[in-house]
CSV table of C-alpha atoms in Angstrom, one decimal:
chain,number,residue,atom,x,y,z
A,19,MET,CA,117.2,92.1,150.2
A,20,GLU,CA,114.5,89.6,149.5
A,21,LYS,CA,112.1,91.9,148.2
A,22,LEU,CA,114.9,93.5,145.7
A,23,ARG,CA,115.8,90.1,144.8
A,24,VAL,CA,112.0,89.4,143.9
A,25,ASN,CA,111.9,92.5,141.9
A,26,ILE,CA,114.8,91.8,139.7
A,27,ILE,CA,113.5,88.3,139.1
A,28,PHE,CA,110.1,89.9,137.9
A,29,VAL,CA,111.8,92.7,135.9
A,30,CYS,CA,113.7,89.9,134.2
A,31,PHE,CA,110.6,87.7,133.5
A,32,VAL,CA,108.7,90.7,131.9
A,33,ILE,CA,112.1,91.1,129.7
A,34,VAL,CA,112.0,87.5,128.7
A,35,MET,CA,108.2,87.4,127.8
A,36,ALA,CA,108.8,90.7,125.7
A,37,CYS,CA,111.5,89.1,124.0
A,38,ALA,CA,109.9,85.9,123.5
A,39,LYS,CA,106.7,87.5,122.0
A,40,LYS,CA,108.6,89.3,119.5
A,41,LEU,CA,108.1,87.9,116.1
A,42,PRO,CA,110.8,87.0,113.8
A,43,GLU,CA,111.8,89.4,111.4
A,44,ILE,CA,111.4,89.0,107.7
A,45,ILE,CA,114.4,90.6,105.9
A,46,ALA,CA,113.4,93.0,103.5
A,47,ASP,CA,115.1,92.6,100.0
A,48,VAL,CA,115.2,96.4,99.2
A,49,ILE,CA,115.4,99.6,101.6
A,50,THR,CA,114.8,102.5,99.3
A,51,GLU,CA,117.0,105.7,99.2
A,52,THR,CA,115.8,108.3,102.0
A,53,THR,CA,113.4,111.2,101.4
A,54,LEU,CA,113.8,114.9,102.9
A,55,TYR,CA,111.0,114.4,105.7
A,56,ASP,CA,108.8,112.3,106.2
A,57,THR,CA,107.8,109.1,104.5
A,58,ASP,CA,104.1,108.2,104.7
A,59,ASP,CA,102.5,106.5,102.0
A,60,PRO,CA,103.3,104.5,98.9
A,61,ALA,CA,101.7,103.2,95.4
A,62,ILE,CA,102.8,100.5,93.2
A,63,TRP,CA,102.6,101.3,89.3
A,64,ILE,CA,103.4,98.7,87.4
A,65,ASN,CA,104.5,99.0,83.8
A,66,SER,CA,102.4,96.9,81.2
A,67,LYS,CA,105.5,97.3,78.5
A,68,ASP,CA,108.4,96.0,81.1
A,69,ALA,CA,107.8,95.0,84.5
A,70,SER,CA,111.0,95.2,85.7
A,71,LYS,CA,110.7,98.9,85.1
A,72,SER,CA,107.7,99.7,87.3
A,73,ILE,CA,108.0,102.4,89.6
A,74,VAL,CA,107.2,102.9,93.4
A,75,PHE,CA,105.7,106.3,94.5
A,76,GLY,CA,105.7,107.5,97.9
A,77,THR,CA,104.6,110.6,99.8
A,78,ASP,CA,106.7,112.6,101.9
A,79,LYS,CA,104.8,114.7,104.2
A,80,ASN,CA,105.9,117.8,105.1
A,81,THR,CA,105.1,121.7,104.1
A,82,GLU,CA,108.0,121.4,101.3
A,83,GLY,CA,107.1,117.8,100.8
A,84,ALA,CA,106.9,115.5,97.7
A,85,ILE,CA,105.7,112.7,95.6
A,86,TYR,CA,109.1,110.7,95.3
A,87,ALA,CA,109.6,107.8,92.5
A,88,PHE,CA,111.8,105.0,93.0
A,89,ASP,CA,113.0,102.3,91.0
A,90,LEU,CA,112.6,98.6,92.1
A,91,ASP,CA,116.4,99.1,93.5
A,92,GLY,CA,114.9,101.6,95.6
A,93,LYS,CA,117.0,104.4,93.8
A,94,ILE,CA,115.2,107.8,93.2
A,95,ILE,CA,114.1,108.9,89.7
A,96,GLU,CA,114.5,112.5,89.9
A,97,ASP,CA,112.5,113.2,86.8
A,98,LYS,CA,109.4,111.1,88.1
A,99,THR,CA,109.6,112.9,91.6
A,100,ILE,CA,107.1,115.6,91.9
A,101,ARG,CA,108.3,118.5,94.5
A,102,ASN,CA,107.1,121.8,96.1
A,103,LEU,CA,104.2,120.2,97.5
A,104,LYS,CA,102.2,121.3,100.6
A,105,ARG,CA,102.2,118.2,102.9
A,106,PRO,CA,101.2,115.5,100.6
A,107,ASN,CA,99.8,112.7,102.9
A,108,ASN,CA,98.2,109.6,100.9
A,109,ILE,CA,98.7,108.4,97.4
A,110,ASP,CA,96.9,106.1,95.0
A,111,LEU,CA,96.5,104.8,91.4
A,112,GLU,CA,94.4,103.1,88.9
A,113,TYR,CA,94.8,102.1,85.2
A,114,GLY,CA,93.4,103.0,82.2
A,115,PHE,CA,91.3,106.6,82.6
A,116,GLN,CA,89.5,107.5,79.9
A,117,LEU,CA,90.9,111.2,79.1
A,118,ASN,CA,89.4,111.6,75.8
A,119,ASP,CA,87.4,109.4,72.9
A,120,SER,CA,91.1,107.8,72.0
A,121,THR,CA,93.3,108.0,74.8
A,122,LYS,CA,93.4,106.2,78.2
A,123,VAL,CA,96.1,107.0,80.6
A,124,ASP,CA,97.2,105.6,84.2
A,125,VAL,CA,96.7,108.0,86.9
A,126,ILE,CA,98.2,108.3,90.3
A,127,ALA,CA,96.4,110.6,93.0
A,128,PHE,CA,97.5,111.9,96.2
A,129,THR,CA,96.0,114.6,98.8
A,130,GLU,CA,97.7,118.1,99.5
A,131,ARG,CA,96.7,118.8,102.7
A,132,GLU,CA,97.6,122.2,103.6
A,133,ARG,CA,96.1,123.2,100.0
A,134,GLN,CA,92.8,121.3,101.0
A,135,GLN,CA,92.7,119.5,97.7
A,136,ILE,CA,93.6,116.3,96.0
A,137,ARG,CA,96.0,115.9,92.9
A,138,LEU,CA,95.6,113.9,89.9
A,139,PHE,CA,98.5,112.9,87.7
A,140,SER,CA,99.2,110.9,84.4
A,141,VAL,CA,101.7,108.0,85.1
A,142,PRO,CA,104.5,107.6,83.7
A,143,ASP,CA,104.9,110.9,81.9
A,144,MET,CA,104.0,112.7,85.4
A,145,LYS,CA,101.9,115.4,83.7
A,146,PRO,CA,99.3,117.2,85.9
A,147,LEU,CA,95.6,116.6,84.8
A,148,ASP,CA,93.7,118.6,87.5
A,149,HIS,CA,94.4,122.5,86.5
A,150,GLY,CA,96.5,122.9,90.0
A,151,GLY,CA,94.3,120.9,92.3
A,152,PHE,CA,90.9,119.5,93.3
A,153,PRO,CA,89.5,121.6,96.1
A,154,VAL,CA,88.0,119.2,98.7
A,155,PHE,CA,85.9,119.2,101.9
A,156,THR,CA,84.5,122.7,100.6
A,157,ASP,CA,81.3,122.6,103.0
A,158,ALA,CA,83.6,122.1,106.0
A,159,GLN,CA,82.5,124.6,109.1
A,160,GLU,CA,85.0,122.9,111.8
A,161,PRO,CA,88.7,123.4,112.2
A,162,GLU,CA,90.8,120.6,110.4
A,163,THR,CA,87.8,118.9,108.8
A,164,ASN,CA,88.7,120.3,105.4
A,165,LEU,CA,92.2,119.0,105.3
A,166,PRO,CA,92.4,115.8,103.2
A,167,MET,CA,94.8,112.9,104.7
A,168,GLY,CA,93.5,109.4,103.2
A,169,ILE,CA,92.8,108.7,99.5
A,170,ALA,CA,91.8,105.7,97.4
A,171,LEU,CA,90.8,105.3,93.8
A,172,TYR,CA,87.9,103.3,92.6
A,173,LYS,CA,87.2,102.4,88.8
A,174,SER,CA,83.7,100.9,89.1
A,175,PRO,CA,83.7,97.4,87.0
A,176,GLU,CA,80.2,98.2,86.2
A,177,THR,CA,80.6,101.8,84.6
A,178,GLN,CA,84.2,102.0,84.2
A,179,LYS,CA,84.1,105.4,86.1
A,180,LEU,CA,86.3,106.8,87.8
A,181,TYR,CA,85.9,107.7,91.7
A,182,ALA,CA,88.3,109.2,94.2
A,183,ILE,CA,87.3,108.4,98.1
A,184,VAL,CA,88.7,110.8,100.7
A,185,GLY,CA,89.1,111.0,104.1
A,186,ARG,CA,90.4,114.1,106.2
A,187,LYS,CA,92.1,114.8,109.6
A,188,THR,CA,88.9,114.9,111.4
A,189,GLY,CA,85.2,114.8,110.8
A,190,PRO,CA,81.8,114.0,111.7
A,191,LYS,CA,80.1,110.6,113.3
A,192,LYS,CA,78.7,110.2,110.0
A,193,GLY,CA,79.7,111.0,106.3
A,194,TYR,CA,83.5,111.3,107.2
A,195,LEU,CA,84.5,110.3,103.8
A,196,TYR,CA,83.3,112.2,100.8
A,197,GLN,CA,83.6,110.7,97.2
A,198,TYR,CA,84.2,112.4,94.2
A,199,TYR,CA,83.8,111.4,90.4
A,200,LEU,CA,86.8,112.2,88.1
A,201,THR,CA,85.9,112.7,84.7
A,202,SER,CA,87.5,114.4,81.5
A,203,ASP,CA,86.0,116.0,78.5
A,204,SER,CA,87.0,118.8,76.1
A,205,LEU,CA,87.8,121.5,78.8
A,206,GLY,CA,90.0,118.9,80.6
A,207,VAL,CA,89.1,116.6,84.0
A,208,HIS,CA,86.7,117.6,86.3
A,209,SER,CA,85.7,116.5,90.1
A,210,LYS,CA,82.6,116.2,91.1
A,211,LEU,CA,80.9,115.6,95.2
A,212,VAL,CA,78.6,112.9,94.5
A,213,ARG,CA,78.3,111.3,97.9
A,214,LYS,CA,79.5,111.5,101.6
A,215,PHE,CA,79.7,108.4,103.7
A,216,GLY,CA,81.0,106.4,106.6
A,217,GLU,CA,81.0,106.3,110.2
A,218,PHE,CA,83.7,107.5,112.6
A,219,SER,CA,84.2,106.5,116.4
A,220,GLY,CA,85.3,109.9,117.2
A,221,LYS,CA,88.8,108.3,118.9
A,222,LYS,CA,91.3,109.5,116.7
A,223,GLU,CA,91.2,110.0,113.0
A,224,ILE,CA,91.0,108.1,109.9
A,225,GLU,CA,93.8,107.9,107.1
A,226,ALA,CA,94.2,104.4,105.6
A,227,ILE,CA,91.7,103.5,102.8
A,228,ALA,CA,92.0,100.5,100.1
A,229,VAL,CA,89.3,99.3,97.6
A,230,ASP,CA,88.7,96.8,96.4
A,231,ASN,CA,87.9,97.0,92.8
A,232,GLU,CA,86.7,94.0,91.4
A,233,ALA,CA,84.3,93.5,94.2
A,234,GLY,CA,83.3,96.8,94.7
A,235,ILE,CA,84.3,97.2,98.4
A,236,VAL,CA,86.2,99.8,100.3
A,237,TYR,CA,88.2,99.4,103.6
A,238,TYR,CA,89.1,102.4,106.2
A,239,SER,CA,90.8,102.0,109.7
A,240,ASP,CA,89.0,104.0,112.3
A,241,GLU,CA,92.5,104.1,113.8
A,242,MET,CA,91.4,103.3,117.8
A,243,HIS,CA,88.1,101.4,116.9
A,244,CYS,CA,88.3,98.9,114.0
A,245,ILE,CA,88.4,98.2,110.1
A,246,ARG,CA,85.6,99.4,108.5
A,247,LYS,CA,83.8,98.3,105.2
A,248,TYR,CA,81.4,99.8,102.9
A,249,HIS,CA,80.3,99.4,99.3
A,250,ALA,CA,82.6,101.5,96.8
A,251,GLU,CA,79.4,101.7,94.3
A,252,PRO,CA,77.3,105.0,95.2
A,253,SER,CA,74.2,103.0,94.1
A,254,LYS,CA,74.9,100.4,96.7
A,255,GLY,CA,74.2,102.4,99.8
A,256,ASP,CA,76.1,103.7,102.6
A,257,GLU,CA,75.2,101.1,105.1
A,258,GLU,CA,78.1,99.9,106.8
A,259,ILE,CA,78.9,96.4,105.8
A,260,TYR,CA,81.2,95.5,108.7
A,261,CYS,CA,83.7,96.5,111.7
A,262,PHE,CA,86.2,94.5,112.5
A,263,GLY,CA,89.9,93.5,113.9
A,264,SER,CA,90.0,95.6,116.7
A,265,GLU,CA,91.1,93.3,119.1
A,266,TYR,CA,94.5,92.5,117.0
A,267,PHE,CA,96.0,95.8,117.2
A,268,LYS,CA,97.7,97.4,120.0
A,269,GLU,CA,96.6,100.9,119.4
A,270,ASP,CA,96.3,102.7,116.1
A,271,ILE,CA,95.2,100.8,113.0
A,272,GLU,CA,96.9,102.5,109.9
A,273,GLY,CA,98.0,101.5,106.6
A,274,ILE,CA,96.1,98.8,104.1
A,275,ALA,CA,97.0,96.7,101.0
A,276,ILE,CA,95.1,94.5,99.3
A,277,ALA,CA,96.7,91.1,97.7
A,278,LYS,CA,94.5,89.2,95.2
A,279,TYR,CA,95.3,85.7,94.1
A,280,GLN,CA,93.1,83.7,91.6
A,281,ASP,CA,91.2,82.1,94.3
A,282,LYS,CA,92.2,83.7,97.3
A,283,GLY,CA,92.5,87.4,99.0
A,284,PHE,CA,93.9,88.8,102.1
A,285,LEU,CA,94.0,92.3,103.2
A,286,ILE,CA,97.3,93.4,105.1
A,287,VAL,CA,97.1,96.1,108.1
A,288,SER,CA,99.7,97.8,109.7
A,289,ASN,CA,99.9,97.3,113.6
A,290,GLN,CA,101.6,100.6,114.2
A,291,GLN,CA,102.4,100.8,117.7
A,292,ALA,CA,103.2,97.0,117.8
A,293,HIS,CA,105.4,97.2,114.3
A,294,THR,CA,104.0,94.4,112.9
A,295,PHE,CA,101.1,94.0,110.4
A,296,ASN,CA,98.2,91.9,110.5
A,297,VAL,CA,97.0,89.5,108.2
A,298,PHE,CA,92.9,88.9,107.4
A,299,ASP,CA,91.1,87.0,105.0
A,300,LEU,CA,89.6,89.2,102.4
A,301,GLU,CA,86.3,87.4,102.1
A,302,THR,CA,85.7,86.3,105.6
A,303,ASN,CA,87.1,89.0,107.7
A,304,ALA,CA,89.0,86.5,109.7
A,305,PHE,CA,92.4,87.1,111.6
A,306,ILE,CA,95.2,85.0,109.8
A,307,LYS,CA,98.2,86.0,111.6
A,308,GLU,CA,100.7,89.0,112.3
A,309,ILE,CA,103.8,89.4,110.8
A,310,ASN,CA,107.1,91.4,111.4
A,311,LEU,CA,108.9,93.0,108.3
A,312,GLY,CA,111.4,95.4,110.3
A,313,THR,CA,109.5,98.6,109.8
A,314,ILE,CA,109.0,101.1,112.1
A,315,GLU,CA,105.6,102.8,112.8
A,316,THR,CA,104.3,101.9,109.6
A,317,ASP,CA,101.6,104.2,107.9
A,318,GLY,CA,101.2,103.1,104.5
A,319,CYS,CA,102.0,100.1,102.5
A,320,ASP,CA,100.9,98.9,99.3
A,321,VAL,CA,100.7,95.2,97.5
A,322,THR,CA,100.7,93.8,93.8
A,323,THR,CA,100.6,89.8,93.1
A,324,THR,CA,102.1,90.3,89.4
A,325,ALA,CA,105.7,89.5,88.9
A,326,LEU,CA,107.8,92.6,88.4
A,327,GLY,CA,110.5,91.1,86.5
A,328,ASN,CA,113.9,89.2,88.2
A,329,LYS,CA,113.7,91.3,91.0
A,330,PHE,CA,110.4,90.2,92.3
A,331,PRO,CA,109.2,87.4,90.6
A,332,ASN,CA,106.5,86.7,93.1
A,333,GLY,CA,104.9,90.1,93.5
A,334,LEU,CA,105.9,92.9,95.8
A,335,PHE,CA,104.5,94.4,99.4
A,336,VAL,CA,106.1,97.7,100.4
A,337,SER,CA,105.6,99.3,103.2
A,338,MET,CA,106.6,102.8,105.1
A,339,ASN,CA,109.6,103.4,107.7
A,340,ASP,CA,109.7,105.5,110.0
A,341,GLU,CA,113.4,106.5,108.8
A,342,LYS,CA,112.5,108.5,105.7
A,343,ASN,CA,112.5,105.5,103.8
A,344,PHE,CA,110.2,102.3,102.3
A,345,PHE,CA,111.1,98.6,102.8
A,346,TYR,CA,110.3,96.3,99.8
A,347,HIS,CA,109.9,92.5,100.1
A,348,ASP,CA,109.2,90.0,97.9
A,349,LEU,CA,105.7,88.8,98.5
A,350,LYS,CA,106.5,85.1,98.6
A,351,LYS,CA,108.3,85.7,101.8
A,352,LEU,CA,105.0,87.0,103.9
A,353,LYS,CA,104.0,83.4,103.2
A,354,LEU,CA,100.3,84.4,102.5
A,355,LEU,CA,99.3,81.1,100.8
A,356,GLU,CA,100.8,78.7,103.2
């Protein structure tokens, strides 16, 4: 009986300690309508003419998947949604892609894993610019090394060239990421491989990729190892700058979002199995804090510090939730500047 009493006390202690460690939830302002299958990664497009009409795009990762478009109330915009895709995985966007001498367009790019390609569409008219898709990892020899997952767009501040940096389901210890130059001429848009870079621990996979355009730095999650940091500009070489953060994650290091203010920048990274996010200083890589946004098993996330009308006057943080939806938080609620 005494042994049973001790065991009961121990179990109660563990439960109390677990509850005590749970971070208070920052309640979402908006939860989107649900997708059909499996949400994964969002990207925020800012409408320069009317920020209150900005769009959140999000992948629905399935053999019969889609890129969903949501308004700032979380409602699906059907005429901006792209359907009949083969396992779209991650998504990113960029502004002012030079389509021809007189025309610049905003674009979204996403991986279509089961077709071993990336897609490129103009926004907000949602026209394909890729002749049906750009093949990636065409020299792959091993199983699953040709299946694209993560993607980030990088627009060089030095040359204005647009690049797609693409990750995959698995790959070699060196040269895991491929970087493609996206260019346009009278025959349309083209994709050209310009480098292979990036180390891989071999522990799990690499999916989440994010680029700080102004600084020319790419970050990616080596999921059970660390956040890796490299130059995004091909001419600056392939040597790793830093590998950090592993001690702050329960297991998988997932989605990455970069929040930049005038004098301060933050890296917000999904601590997937803890159902939280870790915040790091963008300049020093130092850990700042952990926050709970109420999402479960978050893969991808995105952020903007731009005011999006009255709905999100302080900017917006969007995160995938493992219930076929996305959570919106007014950025001020994350208290990054406090």
